[in-house]
CSV table of C-alpha atoms and ligand atoms in Angstrom, one decimal:
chain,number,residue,atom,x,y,z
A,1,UNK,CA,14.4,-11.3,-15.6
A,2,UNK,CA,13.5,-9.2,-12.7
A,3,UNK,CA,13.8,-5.9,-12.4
A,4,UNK,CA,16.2,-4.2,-9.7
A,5,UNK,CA,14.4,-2.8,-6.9
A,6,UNK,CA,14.4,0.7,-8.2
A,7,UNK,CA,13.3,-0.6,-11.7
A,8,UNK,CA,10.0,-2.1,-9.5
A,9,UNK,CA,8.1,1.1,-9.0
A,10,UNK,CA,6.1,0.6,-12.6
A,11,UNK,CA,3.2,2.3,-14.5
A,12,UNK,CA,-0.6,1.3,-14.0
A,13,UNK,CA,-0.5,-0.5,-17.1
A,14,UNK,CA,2.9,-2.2,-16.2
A,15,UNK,CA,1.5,-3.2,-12.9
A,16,UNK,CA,-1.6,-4.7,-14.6
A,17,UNK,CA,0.7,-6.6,-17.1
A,18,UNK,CA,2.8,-8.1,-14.3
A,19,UNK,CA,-0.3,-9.1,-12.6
A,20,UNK,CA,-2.0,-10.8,-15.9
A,21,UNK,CA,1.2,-12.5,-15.8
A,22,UNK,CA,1.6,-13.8,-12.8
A,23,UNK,CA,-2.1,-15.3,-12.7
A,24,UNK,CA,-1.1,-16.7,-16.6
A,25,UNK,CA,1.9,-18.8,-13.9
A,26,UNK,CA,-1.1,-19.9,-12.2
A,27,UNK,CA,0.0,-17.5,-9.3
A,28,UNK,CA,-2.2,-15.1,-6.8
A,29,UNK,CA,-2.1,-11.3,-6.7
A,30,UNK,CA,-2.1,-9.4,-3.4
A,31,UNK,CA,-3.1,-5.4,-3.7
A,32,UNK,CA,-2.7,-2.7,-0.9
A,33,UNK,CA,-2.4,0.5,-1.1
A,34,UNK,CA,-1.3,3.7,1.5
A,35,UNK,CA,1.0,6.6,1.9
A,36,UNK,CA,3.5,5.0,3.5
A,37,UNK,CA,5.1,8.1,4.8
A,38,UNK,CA,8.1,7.6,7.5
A,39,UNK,CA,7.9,4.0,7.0
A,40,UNK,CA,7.7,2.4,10.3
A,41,UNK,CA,7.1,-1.6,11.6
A,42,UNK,CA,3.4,-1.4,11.0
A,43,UNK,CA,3.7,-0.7,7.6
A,44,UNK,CA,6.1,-3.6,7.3
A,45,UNK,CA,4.0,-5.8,9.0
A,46,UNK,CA,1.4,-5.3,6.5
A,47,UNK,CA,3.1,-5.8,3.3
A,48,UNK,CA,4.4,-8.8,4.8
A,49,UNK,CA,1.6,-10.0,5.3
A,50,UNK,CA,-0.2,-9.4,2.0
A,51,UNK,CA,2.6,-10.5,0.3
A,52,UNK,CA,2.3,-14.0,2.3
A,53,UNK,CA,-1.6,-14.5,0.8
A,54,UNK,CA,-0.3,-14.5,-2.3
A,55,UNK,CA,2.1,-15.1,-5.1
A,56,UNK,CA,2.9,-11.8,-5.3
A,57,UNK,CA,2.5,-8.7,-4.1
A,58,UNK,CA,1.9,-5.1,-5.8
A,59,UNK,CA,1.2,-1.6,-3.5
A,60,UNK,CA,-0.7,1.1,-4.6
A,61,UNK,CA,1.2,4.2,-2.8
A,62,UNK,CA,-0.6,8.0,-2.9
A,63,UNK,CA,1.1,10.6,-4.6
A,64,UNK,CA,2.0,13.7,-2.4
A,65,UNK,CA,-1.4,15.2,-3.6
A,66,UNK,CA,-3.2,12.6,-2.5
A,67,UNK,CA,-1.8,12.3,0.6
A,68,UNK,CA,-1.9,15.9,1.5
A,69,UNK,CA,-6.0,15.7,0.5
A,70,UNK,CA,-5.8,12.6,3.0
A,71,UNK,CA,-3.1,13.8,5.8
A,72,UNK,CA,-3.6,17.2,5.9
A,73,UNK,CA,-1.3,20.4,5.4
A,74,UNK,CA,2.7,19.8,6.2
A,75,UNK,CA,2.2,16.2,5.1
A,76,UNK,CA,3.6,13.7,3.4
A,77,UNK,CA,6.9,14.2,5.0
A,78,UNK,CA,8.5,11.9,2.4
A,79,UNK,CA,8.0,12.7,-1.5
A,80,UNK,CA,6.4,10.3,-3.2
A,81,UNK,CA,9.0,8.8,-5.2
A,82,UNK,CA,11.5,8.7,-2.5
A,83,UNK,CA,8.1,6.5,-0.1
A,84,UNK,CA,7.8,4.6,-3.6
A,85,UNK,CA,11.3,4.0,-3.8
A,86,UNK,CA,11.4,2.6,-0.5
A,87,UNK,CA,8.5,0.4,0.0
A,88,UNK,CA,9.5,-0.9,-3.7
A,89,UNK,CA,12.8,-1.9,-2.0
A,90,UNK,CA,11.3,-4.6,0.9
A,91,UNK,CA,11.5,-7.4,-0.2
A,92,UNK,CA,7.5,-8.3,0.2
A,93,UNK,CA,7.2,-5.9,-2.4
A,94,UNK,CA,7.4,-7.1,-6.3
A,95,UNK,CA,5.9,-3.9,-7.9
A,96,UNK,CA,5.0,-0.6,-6.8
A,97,UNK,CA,2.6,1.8,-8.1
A,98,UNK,CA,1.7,5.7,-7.5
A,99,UNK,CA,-1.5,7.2,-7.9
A,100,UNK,CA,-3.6,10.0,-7.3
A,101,UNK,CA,-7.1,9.3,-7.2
A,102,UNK,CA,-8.9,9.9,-3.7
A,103,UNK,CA,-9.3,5.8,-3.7
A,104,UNK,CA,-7.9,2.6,-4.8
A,105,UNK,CA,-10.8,1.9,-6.7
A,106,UNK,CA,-9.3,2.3,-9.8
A,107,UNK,CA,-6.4,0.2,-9.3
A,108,UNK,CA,-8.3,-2.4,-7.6
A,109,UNK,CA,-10.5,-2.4,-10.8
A,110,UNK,CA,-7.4,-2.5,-13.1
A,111,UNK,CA,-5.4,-5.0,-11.5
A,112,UNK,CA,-8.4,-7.3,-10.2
A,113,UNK,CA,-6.3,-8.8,-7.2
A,114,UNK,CA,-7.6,-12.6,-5.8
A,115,UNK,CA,-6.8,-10.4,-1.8
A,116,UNK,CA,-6.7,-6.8,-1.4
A,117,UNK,CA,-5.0,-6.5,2.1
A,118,UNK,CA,-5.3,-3.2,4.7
A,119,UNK,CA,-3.9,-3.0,8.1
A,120,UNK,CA,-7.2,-3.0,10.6
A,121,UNK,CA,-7.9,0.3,11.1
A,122,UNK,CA,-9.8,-0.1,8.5
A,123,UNK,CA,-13.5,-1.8,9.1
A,124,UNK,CA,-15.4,-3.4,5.6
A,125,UNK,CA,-18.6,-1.5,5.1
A,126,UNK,CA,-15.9,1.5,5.8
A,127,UNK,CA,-13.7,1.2,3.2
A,128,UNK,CA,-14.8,3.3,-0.1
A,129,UNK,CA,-13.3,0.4,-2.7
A,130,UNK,CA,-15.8,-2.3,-1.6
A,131,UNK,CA,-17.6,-2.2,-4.3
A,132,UNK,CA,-14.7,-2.1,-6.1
A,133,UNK,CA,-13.6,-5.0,-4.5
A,134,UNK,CA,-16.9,-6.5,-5.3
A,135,UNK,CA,-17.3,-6.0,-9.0
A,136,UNK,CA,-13.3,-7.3,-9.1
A,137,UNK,CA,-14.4,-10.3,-7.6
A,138,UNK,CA,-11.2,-9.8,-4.4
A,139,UNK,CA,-10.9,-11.0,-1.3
A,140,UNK,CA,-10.5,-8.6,1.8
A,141,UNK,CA,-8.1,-9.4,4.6
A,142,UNK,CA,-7.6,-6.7,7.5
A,143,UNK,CA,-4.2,-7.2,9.2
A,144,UNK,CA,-3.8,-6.7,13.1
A,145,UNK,CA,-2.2,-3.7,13.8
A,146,UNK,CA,1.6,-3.2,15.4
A,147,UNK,CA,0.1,-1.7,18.6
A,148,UNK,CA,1.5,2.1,18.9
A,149,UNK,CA,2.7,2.3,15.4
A,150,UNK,CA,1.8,4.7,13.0
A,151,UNK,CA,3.2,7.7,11.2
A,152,UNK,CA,1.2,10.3,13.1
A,153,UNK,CA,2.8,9.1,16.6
A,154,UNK,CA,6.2,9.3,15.0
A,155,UNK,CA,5.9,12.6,14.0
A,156,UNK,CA,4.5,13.5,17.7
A,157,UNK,CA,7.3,12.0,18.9
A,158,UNK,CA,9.6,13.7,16.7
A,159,UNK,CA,7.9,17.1,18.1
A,160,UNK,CA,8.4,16.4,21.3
A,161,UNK,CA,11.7,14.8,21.2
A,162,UNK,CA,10.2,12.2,23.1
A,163,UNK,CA,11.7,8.8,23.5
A,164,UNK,CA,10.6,6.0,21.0
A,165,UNK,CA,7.6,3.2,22.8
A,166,UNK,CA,9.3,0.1,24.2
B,201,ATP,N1,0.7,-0.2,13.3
B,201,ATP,C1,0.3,-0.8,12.1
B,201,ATP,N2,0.2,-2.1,12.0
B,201,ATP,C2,-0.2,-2.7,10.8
B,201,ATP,N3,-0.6,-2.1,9.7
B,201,ATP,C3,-0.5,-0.7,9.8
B,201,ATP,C4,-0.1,0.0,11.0
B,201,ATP,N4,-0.1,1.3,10.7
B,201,ATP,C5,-0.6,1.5,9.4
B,201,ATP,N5,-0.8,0.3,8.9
B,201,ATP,C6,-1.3,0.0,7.5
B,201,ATP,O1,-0.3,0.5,6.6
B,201,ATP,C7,-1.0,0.9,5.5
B,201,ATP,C8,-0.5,2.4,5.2
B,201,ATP,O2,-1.1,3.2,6.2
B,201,ATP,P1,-0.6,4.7,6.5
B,201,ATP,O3,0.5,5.0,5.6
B,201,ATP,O4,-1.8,5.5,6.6
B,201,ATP,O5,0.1,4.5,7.9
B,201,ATP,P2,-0.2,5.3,9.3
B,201,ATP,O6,0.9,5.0,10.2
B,201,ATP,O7,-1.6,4.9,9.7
B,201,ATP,O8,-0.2,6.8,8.8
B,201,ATP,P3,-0.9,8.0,9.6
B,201,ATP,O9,-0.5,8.0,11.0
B,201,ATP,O10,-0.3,9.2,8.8
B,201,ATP,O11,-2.4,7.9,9.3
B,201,ATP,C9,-2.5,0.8,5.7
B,201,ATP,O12,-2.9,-0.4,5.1
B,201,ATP,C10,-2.6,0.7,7.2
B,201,ATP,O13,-3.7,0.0,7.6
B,202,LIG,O1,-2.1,5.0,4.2
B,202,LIG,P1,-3.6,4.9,4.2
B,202,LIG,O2,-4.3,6.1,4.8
B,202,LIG,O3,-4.1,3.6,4.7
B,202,LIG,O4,-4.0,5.0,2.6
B,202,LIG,C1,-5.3,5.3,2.2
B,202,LIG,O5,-6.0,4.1,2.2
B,202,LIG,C2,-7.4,4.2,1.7
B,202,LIG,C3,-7.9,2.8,1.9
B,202,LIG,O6,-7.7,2.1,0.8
B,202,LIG,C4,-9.3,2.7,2.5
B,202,LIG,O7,-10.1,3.6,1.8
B,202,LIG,C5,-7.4,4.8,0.3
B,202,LIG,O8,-8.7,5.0,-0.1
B,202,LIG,C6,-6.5,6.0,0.2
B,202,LIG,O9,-6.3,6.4,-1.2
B,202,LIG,C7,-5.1,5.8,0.8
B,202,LIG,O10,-4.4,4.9,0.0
């Protein structure tokens, strides 16, 4: 029985379990991870995505610590349970995961996905979990990016009370 969508944001070891099951099915297991703060069209493009290179889909989302080591002061906007709450509720999604190491590494190493998935402004040799990605045996797939889409213009635009792109 599936849980509800609330009931999808899981422990490591619960994500790890689901994923163990879903390759016992047979199935594929996408991994991506992020802040996913102010969740915008990029970010759904993403998950998408991921979710459609696989069977299913888990997301690795920073917790506020993490994201204020990666963002900066003043962010995330969103608390983490409330971003993990709603990335766990589109329906690309099947489980969602908070952490607070600098890196994905260990959740890539945990959950040993067949694709980890990040949107493209990312670059291989850039990305700090290769070699996690490596010794987990993944495949990496970097997703176009929704041109003018990102948290950091939302916020600008929110500060200038500018109107949205077209
Ligand atoms: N416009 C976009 N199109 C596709 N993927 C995106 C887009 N923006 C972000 N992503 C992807 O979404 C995931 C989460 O990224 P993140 O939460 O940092 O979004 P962001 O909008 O880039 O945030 P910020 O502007 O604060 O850096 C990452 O895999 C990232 O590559
Ligand atoms: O939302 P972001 O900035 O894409 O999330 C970060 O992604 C990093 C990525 O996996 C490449 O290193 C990750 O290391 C970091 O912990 C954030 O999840």
């Amino acid at each position: 029985m599936e849980p509800g969508r609330a009931g999808r944001v899981v422990t490591l070891e619960q994500a790890v379990a689901f994923a163990r099951e879903i390759r016992r099915g047979g199935g594929r297991v996408a991994l991506t991870n992020g802040c996913f703060d102010l969740l915008h069209a990029g970010h759904v493009t993403v998950l998408e995505r991921a979710r459609a290179l696989a069977d299913a889909l888990i997301v690795g989302v920073n917790t506020d610590e993490s994201v204020r080591r990666l963002k900066g002061a003043g962010r995330p906007i969103v608390p983490q349970d409330e971003r993990a709450r709603l990335v766990a509720a589109l329906r690309a999604v099947d489980r969602v995961v908070l952490f607070g190491e600098p890196t994905a590494s260990t959740l890539v190493l945990a959950i040993r996905p067949d694709v980890y998935v990040k949107g493209a402004d990312y670059t291989p040799e850039g990305l700090p979990e290769r070699e996690a990605l490596r010794e987990a045996g993944a495949r990496l797939v970097l997703v176009p990016l929704e041109a003018g889409r990102s948290t950091t213009a939302l916020i600008e635009r929110i500060r200038a009370g500018s109107e949205p792109p077209a």
